[in-house]
Coordinates of C-alpha atoms in Angstrom, one line a residue:
Chain V
X10 CA -25.6 -11.9 18.7
X11 CA -25.0 -9.4 21.5
X12 CA -26.6 -6.2 20.2
X13 CA -29.9 -7.3 18.7
X14 CA -31.7 -4.4 20.1
X15 CA -29.5 -1.9 18.4
X16 CA -29.5 -3.5 15.0
X17 CA -31.9 -1.9 12.6
X18 CA -34.3 -4.2 10.8
X19 CA -32.4 -5.8 7.9
X20 CA -33.9 -5.1 4.5
X21 CA -34.1 -8.5 2.8
X22 CA -32.6 -8.2 -0.6
X23 CA -31.1 -10.7 -3.0
X24 CA -27.3 -11.1 -2.8
X25 CA -26.7 -9.4 -6.2
X26 CA -29.2 -6.6 -5.4
X27 CA -27.4 -5.9 -2.1
X28 CA -24.1 -5.9 -3.9
X29 CA -25.4 -3.5 -6.6
X30 CA -26.8 -1.2 -3.9
X31 CA -23.4 -1.3 -2.1
X32 CA -21.6 -0.5 -5.4
X33 CA -23.9 2.4 -6.1
X34 CA -23.5 3.9 -2.7
X35 CA -19.7 3.6 -3.0
X36 CA -19.8 5.3 -6.4
X37 CA -22.0 8.1 -5.0
X38 CA -19.6 8.8 -2.2
X39 CA -16.6 8.7 -4.6
X40 CA -18.1 11.2 -7.0
X41 CA -19.3 13.4 -4.1
X42 CA -15.8 13.5 -2.6
X43 CA -14.2 14.2 -6.0
X44 CA -16.6 17.0 -6.6
X45 CA -16.1 18.4 -3.2
X46 CA -12.3 18.9 -3.8
X47 CA -13.0 22.4 -5.1
X48 CA -14.7 23.3 -1.8
X49 CA -11.6 22.4 0.2
X50 CA -9.8 25.3 -1.5
X51 CA -9.4 28.4 0.6
X52 CA -10.9 31.3 -1.3
X53 CA -12.2 31.2 -4.8
X54 CA -10.8 28.5 -7.3
X55 CA -10.7 31.1 -10.0
X56 CA -8.5 33.4 -8.0
X57 CA -6.2 30.5 -7.2
X58 CA -5.9 29.4 -10.8
X59 CA -5.5 32.8 -12.3
X60 CA -3.2 34.2 -9.7
X61 CA -3.2 37.6 -7.9
X62 CA -2.9 39.6 -11.1
X63 CA -6.3 38.6 -12.5
X64 CA -8.8 41.3 -13.0
X65 CA -12.4 41.0 -11.7
X66 CA -13.6 40.5 -15.2
X67 CA -11.3 37.6 -15.8
X68 CA -12.4 36.0 -12.5
X69 CA -16.0 36.4 -13.4
X70 CA -15.4 34.9 -16.9
X71 CA -13.7 31.9 -15.4
X72 CA -16.4 31.5 -12.8
X73 CA -19.0 31.6 -15.5
X74 CA -17.2 29.1 -17.7
X75 CA -16.4 26.5 -15.1
X76 CA -19.3 27.2 -12.8
X77 CA -17.0 27.5 -9.7
X78 CA -19.4 30.1 -8.2
X79 CA -22.5 27.9 -8.3
X80 CA -23.8 26.1 -5.2
X81 CA -22.4 22.6 -4.6
X82 CA -25.6 20.5 -5.5
X83 CA -25.9 22.2 -8.8
X84 CA -22.2 21.8 -9.6
X85 CA -22.3 18.2 -8.5
X86 CA -25.4 17.2 -10.6
X87 CA -24.0 19.0 -13.6
X88 CA -20.6 17.2 -13.3
X89 CA -22.1 13.8 -12.7
X90 CA -24.4 14.3 -15.7
X91 CA -21.3 15.1 -17.8
X92 CA -19.5 12.1 -16.3
X93 CA -22.4 9.8 -17.5
X94 CA -22.2 11.2 -21.0
X95 CA -18.4 11.1 -21.1
X96 CA -18.0 14.8 -20.8
X97 CA -15.6 15.8 -17.9
X98 CA -15.3 19.4 -18.9
X99 CA -12.2 21.1 -20.3
X100 CA -8.7 21.5 -18.9
X101 CA -8.0 24.9 -17.5
X102 CA -4.5 24.8 -18.8
X103 CA -5.0 23.5 -22.4
X104 CA -8.7 24.1 -23.0
X105 CA -8.8 20.5 -24.4
X106 CA -11.5 18.1 -23.2
X107 CA -10.4 16.3 -20.0
X108 CA -11.5 12.8 -21.1
X109 CA -9.6 13.1 -24.4
X110 CA -6.4 14.3 -22.5
X111 CA -6.7 11.4 -20.1
X112 CA -7.2 8.8 -22.8
X113 CA -4.3 10.2 -24.7
X114 CA -2.0 9.6 -21.7
X115 CA -3.5 6.3 -20.7
X116 CA -1.4 3.9 -23.0
X117 CA 1.9 4.8 -21.4
X118 CA 0.7 4.1 -17.8
X119 CA -1.1 1.0 -19.0
X120 CA 2.0 -0.3 -20.6
X121 CA 4.4 0.1 -17.7
X122 CA 1.8 -1.2 -15.3
X123 CA 1.2 -4.3 -17.4
X124 CA 4.9 -4.9 -17.8
X125 CA 5.4 -4.5 -14.1
X126 CA 2.8 -7.1 -13.3
X127 CA 4.3 -9.4 -16.0
X128 CA 7.8 -9.1 -14.5
X129 CA 6.4 -9.6 -10.9
X130 CA 4.6 -12.8 -12.0
X131 CA 7.7 -14.1 -13.9
X132 CA 9.8 -13.7 -10.8
X133 CA 7.1 -14.6 -8.2
X134 CA 5.8 -17.9 -9.7
X135 CA 8.9 -20.0 -9.9
X136 CA 10.4 -18.6 -6.7
X137 CA 7.0 -18.9 -4.8
X138 CA 6.5 -22.5 -5.9
X139 CA 10.0 -23.7 -5.2
X140 CA 10.3 -21.9 -1.8
X141 CA 6.9 -23.2 -0.8
X142 CA 7.9 -26.7 -1.8
X143 CA 10.7 -26.8 0.7
X144 CA 9.8 -24.6 3.7
X145 CA 12.8 -23.7 5.7
X146 CA 15.2 -24.8 3.0
X147 CA 18.1 -22.7 1.9
X148 CA 16.2 -21.3 -1.1
X149 CA 13.1 -20.6 1.0
X150 CA 15.2 -18.7 3.5
X151 CA 16.9 -16.6 0.9
X152 CA 13.6 -15.9 -0.9
X153 CA 11.7 -15.0 2.3
X154 CA 14.4 -12.7 3.5
X155 CA 14.7 -11.2 0.0
X156 CA 10.9 -10.6 -0.2
X157 CA 11.0 -8.7 3.1
X158 CA 13.9 -6.6 1.9
X159 CA 12.2 -5.9 -1.5
X160 CA 9.0 -4.9 0.3
X161 CA 10.9 -2.3 2.2
X162 CA 12.2 -0.4 -0.8
X163 CA 10.0 2.6 -1.6
X164 CA 9.4 2.9 -5.4
X165 CA 11.4 6.1 -5.8
X166 CA 14.4 4.5 -4.0
X167 CA 14.2 1.5 -6.4
X168 CA 13.9 3.9 -9.3
X169 CA 16.8 6.1 -8.4
X170 CA 19.1 3.2 -7.6
X171 CA 18.1 1.5 -10.9
X172 CA 18.9 4.7 -12.8
X173 CA 22.3 4.9 -11.0
X174 CA 23.3 1.3 -11.7
X175 CA 21.7 0.5 -15.0
X176 CA 21.5 3.8 -16.7
X177 CA 24.3 6.1 -15.5
X178 CA 27.0 3.6 -14.6
X179 CA 26.6 1.1 -17.3
X180 CA 24.6 3.1 -19.9
X181 CA 22.4 0.1 -20.8
X182 CA 19.2 2.0 -20.5
X183 CA 18.2 5.6 -21.0
X184 CA 18.1 7.7 -17.8
X185 CA 14.6 9.1 -18.6
X186 CA 12.1 9.8 -21.4
X187 CA 9.8 7.7 -23.5
X188 CA 9.6 6.2 -27.0
X189 CA 6.1 5.4 -28.2
X190 CA 5.5 2.0 -29.8
X191 CA 5.6 3.7 -33.2
X192 CA 9.3 4.1 -32.7
X193 CA 9.7 0.4 -32.7
X194 CA 9.1 -2.3 -30.1
X195 CA 12.8 -2.6 -29.0
X196 CA 13.2 1.1 -28.6
X197 CA 9.9 1.3 -26.7
X198 CA 10.9 -1.5 -24.3
X199 CA 14.3 0.1 -23.7
X200 CA 12.5 3.1 -22.3
X201 CA 9.8 1.2 -20.5
X202 CA 12.0 -1.5 -18.8
X203 CA 13.5 0.5 -15.9
X204 CA 10.2 2.1 -14.9
X205 CA 8.5 -1.2 -15.0
X206 CA 11.2 -2.9 -12.9
X207 CA 11.0 -0.1 -10.4
X208 CA 7.3 -0.7 -10.0
X209 CA 7.7 -4.5 -9.9
X210 CA 10.2 -4.3 -7.0
X211 CA 7.5 -3.4 -4.5
X212 CA 4.8 -5.7 -5.9
X213 CA 6.7 -8.9 -6.4
X214 CA 6.8 -9.8 -2.7
X215 CA 3.0 -9.5 -2.4
X216 CA 2.5 -12.1 -5.2
X217 CA 5.3 -14.2 -3.9
X218 CA 4.1 -14.5 -0.4
X219 CA 0.5 -15.2 -1.5
X220 CA 1.7 -18.1 -3.7
X221 CA 4.2 -19.5 -1.2
X222 CA 1.5 -19.7 1.5
X223 CA -0.9 -21.3 -1.0
X224 CA 1.7 -23.9 -2.1
X225 CA 2.5 -24.8 1.4
X226 CA -1.2 -25.5 2.1
X227 CA -1.9 -27.3 -1.2
X228 CA 1.1 -29.6 -0.7
X229 CA -0.7 -31.1 2.3
X230 CA -3.7 -32.2 0.2
X231 CA -4.4 -35.8 -0.6
X232 CA -4.3 -35.4 -4.3
X233 CA -0.7 -34.3 -4.1
X234 CA 0.3 -37.4 -2.2
X235 CA -1.6 -39.5 -4.7
X236 CA 0.3 -37.9 -7.5
X237 CA 3.6 -38.5 -5.7
X238 CA 2.7 -42.2 -5.2
X239 CA 2.0 -42.5 -8.9
X240 CA 5.6 -41.7 -9.4
X241 CA 5.1 -38.4 -11.2
X242 CA 8.1 -36.2 -11.3
X243 CA 8.2 -33.6 -8.6
X244 CA 8.5 -30.7 -11.0
X245 CA 5.4 -31.9 -12.9
X246 CA 3.4 -32.2 -9.6
X247 CA 4.5 -28.7 -8.5
X248 CA 3.6 -26.9 -11.7
X249 CA 0.6 -29.0 -12.9
X250 CA -1.1 -30.0 -9.6
X251 CA 0.0 -27.6 -7.0
X252 CA 0.1 -24.4 -9.0
X253 CA -3.4 -24.9 -10.5
X254 CA -5.6 -24.2 -7.4
X255 CA -3.4 -21.1 -6.7
X256 CA -4.0 -19.7 -10.1
X257 CA -7.3 -18.0 -9.2
X258 CA -6.1 -16.1 -6.1
X259 CA -2.9 -15.3 -8.0
X260 CA -4.7 -13.8 -11.0
X261 CA -7.0 -11.9 -8.6
X262 CA -4.1 -10.5 -6.8
X263 CA -2.3 -9.6 -10.0
X264 CA -5.5 -7.7 -11.1
X265 CA -5.5 -5.8 -7.8
X266 CA -1.8 -5.0 -8.1
X267 CA -2.5 -3.8 -11.7
X268 CA -5.2 -1.5 -10.5
X269 CA -3.0 -0.2 -7.7
X270 CA -0.1 0.5 -10.2
X271 CA -2.4 2.5 -12.6
X272 CA -2.7 5.1 -9.9
X273 CA 0.6 4.4 -8.2
X274 CA 2.8 5.1 -11.1
X275 CA 2.9 8.8 -10.4
X276 CA 6.3 8.6 -8.7
X277 CA 7.9 6.5 -11.4
X278 CA 6.4 8.7 -14.1
X279 CA 7.8 11.8 -12.4
X280 CA 11.3 10.2 -11.9
X281 CA 11.6 8.9 -15.5
X282 CA 9.7 11.9 -17.1
X283 CA 7.1 9.6 -18.7
X284 CA 4.1 11.2 -20.5
X285 CA 1.5 9.1 -18.7
X286 CA -1.4 9.7 -16.3
X287 CA 0.9 10.4 -13.4
X288 CA 2.8 13.0 -15.4
X289 CA -0.6 14.6 -16.2
X290 CA -1.5 14.7 -12.5
X291 CA 1.8 16.3 -11.6
X292 CA 1.4 18.9 -14.3
X293 CA -2.1 19.7 -13.2
X294 CA -1.4 20.2 -9.5
X295 CA 0.8 23.3 -9.6
X296 CA -1.6 24.8 -12.3
X297 CA -4.6 24.0 -10.1
X298 CA -6.2 22.4 -13.1
X299 CA -9.2 21.2 -11.1
X300 CA -11.3 19.6 -13.9
X301 CA -8.3 17.4 -14.9
X302 CA -7.5 16.4 -11.3
X303 CA -11.2 15.6 -10.6
X304 CA -11.4 13.6 -13.8
X305 CA -8.3 11.6 -13.0
X306 CA -9.3 10.8 -9.4
X307 CA -12.9 9.8 -10.3
X308 CA -11.9 7.7 -13.3
X309 CA -9.2 5.8 -11.4
X310 CA -11.5 5.3 -8.5
X311 CA -14.3 4.0 -10.8
X312 CA -11.9 1.7 -12.5
X313 CA -10.8 0.3 -9.2
X314 CA -14.3 -0.3 -8.0
X315 CA -15.3 -2.0 -11.2
X316 CA -12.2 -4.2 -11.3
X317 CA -12.9 -5.3 -7.7
X318 CA -16.5 -6.1 -8.6
X319 CA -15.4 -8.1 -11.7
X320 CA -12.8 -10.0 -9.6
X321 CA -15.6 -10.8 -7.1
X322 CA -17.9 -11.9 -9.8
X323 CA -15.1 -13.9 -11.5
X324 CA -14.6 -15.8 -8.2
X325 CA -18.3 -16.8 -8.0
X326 CA -18.3 -17.9 -11.6
X327 CA -15.1 -19.8 -11.5
X328 CA -15.2 -21.3 -8.0
X329 CA -18.8 -22.4 -7.0
X330 CA -17.7 -23.0 -3.4
X331 CA -17.4 -19.2 -2.9
X332 CA -21.1 -18.7 -3.7
X333 CA -22.4 -19.8 -0.4
X334 CA -21.0 -17.5 2.2
Chain J
X13 CA 2.6 -17.9 6.6
X14 CA 3.4 -21.3 8.0
X15 CA 6.7 -20.2 9.3
X16 CA 6.7 -21.1 13.0
X17 CA 7.1 -17.8 14.7
X18 CA 10.1 -17.7 16.9
X19 CA 9.5 -16.2 20.2
X20 CA 12.9 -14.6 20.2
X21 CA 13.3 -12.8 17.0
X22 CA 17.1 -13.4 16.6
X23 CA 19.7 -10.9 15.4
X24 CA 17.5 -9.3 12.7
X25 CA 14.9 -8.3 15.3
X26 CA 17.5 -6.8 17.6
X27 CA 19.2 -4.9 14.8
X28 CA 15.8 -3.6 13.6
X29 CA 14.8 -2.5 17.1
X30 CA 18.2 -1.0 17.7
X31 CA 18.0 1.1 14.5
X32 CA 14.5 2.3 15.3
X33 CA 15.5 3.2 18.9
X34 CA 18.6 5.1 17.6
X35 CA 16.5 6.9 15.1
X36 CA 13.8 7.8 17.7
X37 CA 16.5 9.1 20.1
X38 CA 18.1 11.2 17.3
X39 CA 14.7 12.5 16.3
X40 CA 13.7 13.4 19.8
X41 CA 17.1 14.9 20.8
X42 CA 17.9 16.6 17.5
X43 CA 17.8 20.0 19.2
X44 CA 20.5 18.9 21.7
X45 CA 23.0 17.7 19.0
X46 CA 25.7 20.1 17.9
X47 CA 24.4 20.1 14.3
X48 CA 24.3 23.1 12.0
X49 CA 20.9 24.3 10.9
X50 CA 19.5 22.0 8.2
X51 CA 18.4 24.8 5.9
X52 CA 21.5 27.1 5.9
X53 CA 24.7 26.5 3.9
X54 CA 27.7 25.4 5.9
X55 CA 30.3 25.3 3.1
X56 CA 30.7 24.9 -0.6
X57 CA 28.2 22.9 -2.6
X58 CA 28.6 19.2 -3.2
X59 CA 31.5 18.6 -0.7
X60 CA 32.4 15.0 -0.7
X61 CA 31.8 12.9 2.5
X62 CA 34.6 12.8 5.1
X63 CA 36.2 15.9 3.6
X64 CA 35.8 18.0 6.8
X65 CA 35.2 16.8 10.3
X66 CA 31.7 17.8 11.3
X67 CA 30.3 17.2 7.8
X68 CA 31.1 13.5 7.6
X69 CA 28.4 13.1 5.0
X70 CA 29.4 16.1 2.9
X71 CA 27.1 18.9 1.7
X72 CA 24.3 19.0 -0.8
X73 CA 23.8 21.0 -4.0
X74 CA 23.5 24.3 -2.2
X75 CA 26.1 23.6 0.5
X76 CA 23.8 22.4 3.3
X77 CA 24.9 19.8 5.8
X78 CA 23.7 16.3 4.7
X79 CA 24.1 14.8 8.1
X80 CA 22.0 17.6 9.7
X81 CA 19.3 17.3 7.1
X82 CA 19.2 13.5 7.4
X83 CA 18.6 13.7 11.2
X84 CA 16.1 16.5 10.9
X85 CA 14.4 14.6 8.1
X86 CA 14.1 11.6 10.4
X87 CA 12.2 13.7 12.8
X88 CA 9.7 14.8 10.2
X89 CA 9.3 11.3 8.7
X90 CA 8.7 9.7 12.1
X91 CA 6.4 12.4 13.3
X92 CA 4.2 12.1 10.2
X93 CA 4.2 8.4 10.0
X94 CA 3.6 7.7 13.6
X95 CA 1.0 10.4 13.9
X96 CA -0.9 9.2 10.9
X97 CA -0.7 5.5 12.0
X98 CA -2.0 6.4 15.4
X99 CA -4.9 8.3 13.9
X100 CA -5.7 5.5 11.5
X101 CA -5.4 2.8 14.1
X102 CA -7.6 4.5 16.7
X103 CA -10.3 5.5 14.2
X104 CA -10.2 2.3 12.3
X105 CA -10.1 0.2 15.4
X106 CA -13.2 2.0 16.8
X107 CA -15.1 1.7 13.6
X108 CA -14.2 -1.9 13.1
X109 CA -15.3 -3.0 16.6
X110 CA -18.5 -0.9 16.3
X111 CA -19.3 -2.5 12.9
X112 CA -18.8 -6.0 14.4
X113 CA -20.9 -5.1 17.5
X114 CA -23.8 -3.3 15.9
X115 CA -24.2 -5.4 12.7
X116 CA -27.1 -4.6 10.5
X117 CA -27.6 -1.1 9.1
X118 CA -24.7 0.5 10.9
X119 CA -22.4 -2.2 9.6
X120 CA -23.5 -1.5 6.1
X121 CA -23.0 2.2 6.4
X122 CA -19.5 1.8 7.8
X123 CA -18.8 -0.7 5.0
X124 CA -19.9 1.7 2.3
X125 CA -17.8 4.5 3.7
X126 CA -14.7 2.3 4.0
X127 CA -15.1 0.9 0.5
X128 CA -15.4 4.5 -0.8
X129 CA -12.1 5.5 0.9
X130 CA -10.5 2.3 -0.4
X131 CA -11.6 3.1 -3.9
X132 CA -9.6 6.2 -4.0
X133 CA -6.0 5.7 -5.2
X134 CA -4.1 7.0 -2.1
X135 CA -1.3 8.7 -3.9
X136 CA -3.6 10.4 -6.4
X137 CA -6.0 11.6 -3.8
X138 CA -3.1 12.9 -1.6
X139 CA -1.8 14.8 -4.7
X140 CA -5.2 16.2 -5.4
X141 CA -5.5 17.3 -1.8
X142 CA -2.1 18.9 -2.0
X143 CA -3.4 21.0 -5.0
X144 CA -6.1 22.5 -2.9
X145 CA -4.8 22.5 0.7
X146 CA -1.5 23.9 1.9
X147 CA 0.6 20.9 3.0
X148 CA 2.0 20.8 6.5
X149 CA 2.6 18.3 9.2
X150 CA -1.0 18.6 10.4
X151 CA -2.7 18.2 7.0
X152 CA -0.4 15.3 6.1
X153 CA -1.1 13.4 9.3
X154 CA -4.8 14.0 8.9
X155 CA -5.0 13.0 5.2
X156 CA -2.7 10.0 5.5
X157 CA -4.4 8.9 8.7
X158 CA -7.9 9.1 7.2
X159 CA -6.9 7.3 4.0
X160 CA -5.5 4.3 5.9
X161 CA -8.5 3.8 8.2
X162 CA -10.1 1.0 6.1
X163 CA -7.4 -1.7 6.6
X164 CA -7.4 -1.1 10.4
X165 CA -11.2 -1.2 10.5
X166 CA -11.2 -4.5 8.6
X167 CA -8.7 -6.0 10.9
X168 CA -10.4 -4.8 14.1
X169 CA -13.8 -6.0 12.8
X170 CA -12.4 -9.5 12.2
X171 CA -10.8 -9.5 15.6
X172 CA -14.0 -8.3 17.3
X173 CA -16.2 -10.8 15.4
X174 CA -13.9 -13.6 16.6
X175 CA -14.4 -12.5 20.2
X176 CA -18.1 -11.7 20.0
X177 CA -19.3 -15.1 21.0
X178 CA -16.6 -16.0 23.5
X179 CA -17.7 -17.1 26.9
X180 CA -16.5 -14.0 28.7
X181 CA -18.4 -11.7 26.4
X182 CA -21.6 -13.8 26.6
X183 CA -21.2 -14.0 30.4
X184 CA -20.8 -10.2 30.7
X185 CA -23.9 -9.7 28.6
X186 CA -25.8 -12.3 30.7
X187 CA -24.8 -10.3 33.8
X188 CA -26.5 -7.3 32.3
X189 CA -23.5 -5.3 31.1
X190 CA -24.5 -2.3 29.0
X191 CA -23.3 -1.5 25.5
X192 CA -20.5 0.7 26.8
X193 CA -19.1 -2.0 29.1
X194 CA -19.4 -4.7 26.5
X195 CA -17.7 -2.6 23.9
X196 CA -14.9 -1.0 25.9
X197 CA -14.2 -3.4 28.6
X198 CA -15.0 -6.8 27.0
X199 CA -14.5 -6.5 23.2
X200 CA -11.9 -3.8 22.7
X201 CA -9.0 -5.0 24.9
X202 CA -8.8 -8.2 22.9
X203 CA -8.6 -6.3 19.7
X204 CA -5.7 -4.0 20.8
X205 CA -2.8 -6.5 20.3
X206 CA -3.6 -7.3 16.6
X207 CA -4.3 -3.7 15.7
X208 CA -1.2 -2.5 17.5
X209 CA 1.1 -5.0 15.8
X210 CA -0.5 -4.2 12.5
X211 CA 0.1 -0.5 13.2
X212 CA 3.9 -1.1 13.3
X213 CA 3.7 -2.6 9.8
X214 CA 1.5 0.3 8.6
X215 CA 4.0 2.8 10.0
X216 CA 6.5 1.4 7.5
X217 CA 4.0 2.0 4.7
X218 CA 3.3 5.6 5.9
X219 CA 7.0 6.4 5.8
X220 CA 7.1 5.2 2.2
X221 CA 4.0 7.3 1.3
X222 CA 5.3 10.4 3.1
X223 CA 8.6 9.9 1.3
X224 CA 6.8 9.6 -2.1
X225 CA 4.9 12.8 -1.4
X226 CA 8.0 14.7 -0.4
X227 CA 9.8 13.3 -3.4
X228 CA 7.1 14.6 -5.7
X229 CA 7.4 18.0 -4.0
X230 CA 3.9 18.0 -2.4
X231 CA 4.9 16.8 1.1
X232 CA 6.3 19.0 3.9
X233 CA 7.2 22.2 2.0
X234 CA 10.9 23.1 1.6
X235 CA 13.3 24.2 3.0
X236 CA 12.2 21.8 5.8
X237 CA 14.4 18.7 5.3
X238 CA 12.8 15.4 4.5
X239 CA 14.2 12.2 3.1
X240 CA 12.0 12.1 0.0
X241 CA 12.9 15.8 -0.9
X242 CA 16.6 15.1 -0.3
X243 CA 16.4 12.2 -2.8
X244 CA 14.5 14.3 -5.3
X245 CA 17.0 17.1 -5.1
X246 CA 20.0 14.8 -5.1
X247 CA 19.0 12.9 -8.2
X248 CA 20.2 15.9 -10.3
X249 CA 23.7 15.2 -9.1
X250 CA 23.4 11.4 -9.3
X251 CA 26.4 11.1 -11.7
X252 CA 28.9 13.1 -9.7
X253 CA 27.8 12.8 -6.1
X254 CA 25.6 9.7 -5.8
X255 CA 25.9 9.8 -2.0
X256 CA 23.4 12.7 -1.9
X257 CA 20.8 10.2 -3.1
X258 CA 22.2 6.9 -1.8
X259 CA 22.5 8.1 1.9
X260 CA 18.8 9.1 2.3
X261 CA 17.8 6.1 0.3
X262 CA 19.7 3.8 2.7
X263 CA 18.2 5.6 5.7
X264 CA 14.7 5.2 4.3
X265 CA 15.2 1.5 3.4
X266 CA 16.7 0.6 6.8
X267 CA 13.8 2.4 8.6
X268 CA 11.1 0.8 6.5
X269 CA 12.8 -2.6 6.8
X270 CA 13.1 -2.2 10.6
X271 CA 9.4 -1.3 11.0
X272 CA 8.5 -4.3 8.8
X273 CA 10.7 -6.7 10.7
X274 CA 9.5 -5.6 14.1
X275 CA 5.9 -5.5 12.9
X276 CA 5.9 -8.9 11.3
X277 CA 7.5 -10.4 14.4
X278 CA 4.8 -8.8 16.6
X279 CA 2.0 -10.0 14.3
X280 CA 3.4 -13.5 14.3
X281 CA 3.4 -13.5 18.1
X282 CA 0.0 -12.0 18.5
X283 CA -1.8 -14.2 15.9
X284 CA 0.2 -17.1 14.7
X285 CA -2.5 -18.2 12.3
X286 CA -2.8 -14.8 10.5
X287 CA -1.8 -14.5 6.9
X288 CA -0.9 -11.3 5.1
X289 CA -3.8 -9.0 5.8
X290 CA -3.1 -6.7 2.9

């Protein structure tokens, strides 16, 4: 160690206590930053929301209702207190509770994100296994090049091109809009398919590359050679012996991708006019609906932190080797 | 990746570098080109490509030159993405090396801050920022740059940790080198190549994020041309003039692909054992 003198004395905590402290610190910073969004606004938030025609009485009424004029610490504590009891305030636009509005929109985003992860896995698993099984072979070269190309397609480019090819030119899918599950599963999937594929385009290469690298490494293991000498069919070895150790990292990555899509579906929701979380965010921004924006940011961030922690915990439970660092 | 990195990248690398070079030249020299102004009409709306000589890409929905907007848009995309990448790489690189060098409490503090930044969904946070701050090149570079500090810091920390106990560092310490010398003369130079090659890959990501923001209408405010905004405006004419969308889409795809190709090649050369850091 080079800088022993500079290092502060380390507080000795258990591993889980250290992790919990870290998590709490991250959550503190996340909520502080979300609450501070209002303070980045030039001028008073009430004036920005109500526009230049607002009378002083209206401004004062809004300040009183939303507490924009109170000092930051008071506002923060009040807001976090509300967050802990499930009360995120009311939307400036609709007057409805923020949490209810968000929960109402959640299923749409959840569905296209889940579909997108499903499609990615469906494509990535066979291609990743087979291209990793024969590195440098024709399939591997096509898949590797294809993955690089897919990775370079921004989600809105994928969406617009999909709309052009599969909705406008062929008419197979609707150009935009949404049908809830109550309208029937087939109808629902017809509307959800293109947005999900557009999301999957960018995420498939991530899973594919991870799996391919894993497969290449696993194939060098002794147990694979043993299985081969036992005369087991190659396909059986690939999917029963080789895929199994990669399942954990693959599921982890899929969870991370899912978390990313929950927040990253804004573009797709805007393009396909879906009534999900992204659509809500886009509506709230021109209206400067601060309570809704803050609620969205902090809920997604908390979800992300918690998913990451669960993935971490899952690792230690499922794979004892990762316990000792 | 177990692909053996080829020292010479082959045709793809040359094509990618060529495209980036061409784009860079066009973006730098856009003022010298005989192009019409990107925000003023030059003819009727939705003129097809190749209909008249200077407007080989036609005109958009309100009669503006697509070619001129494409090249001016390249300038904005490149400025934002390269500026933000530089900011993220320098800040992240410094923080990462510091965290590796100081360890202990400072490392924990840096780790908590980075995790907090990572926890924020980038696009959502950028949207939220756009609601409260007026977007412009400066604010975009700053917000994108700060958001993407964590991956650079992680990379730099790993690179610095790998070098911390190398003979040359230990020798310098034994010779009585101070913190400044150890940090800036011994540790940092070794961390520059991995960070720099990762920066090229990140520049590709920045172009995509900047494009997404412009597409959503919260990037560089109109009428300034940007590829994302061109795609967003063109999608209303997708049925009759698909080139309004497909041309900027192709430009964006080629640029991102080129940055990725060059970046992956550099990364494979700098650190043959490195997997995907994302």
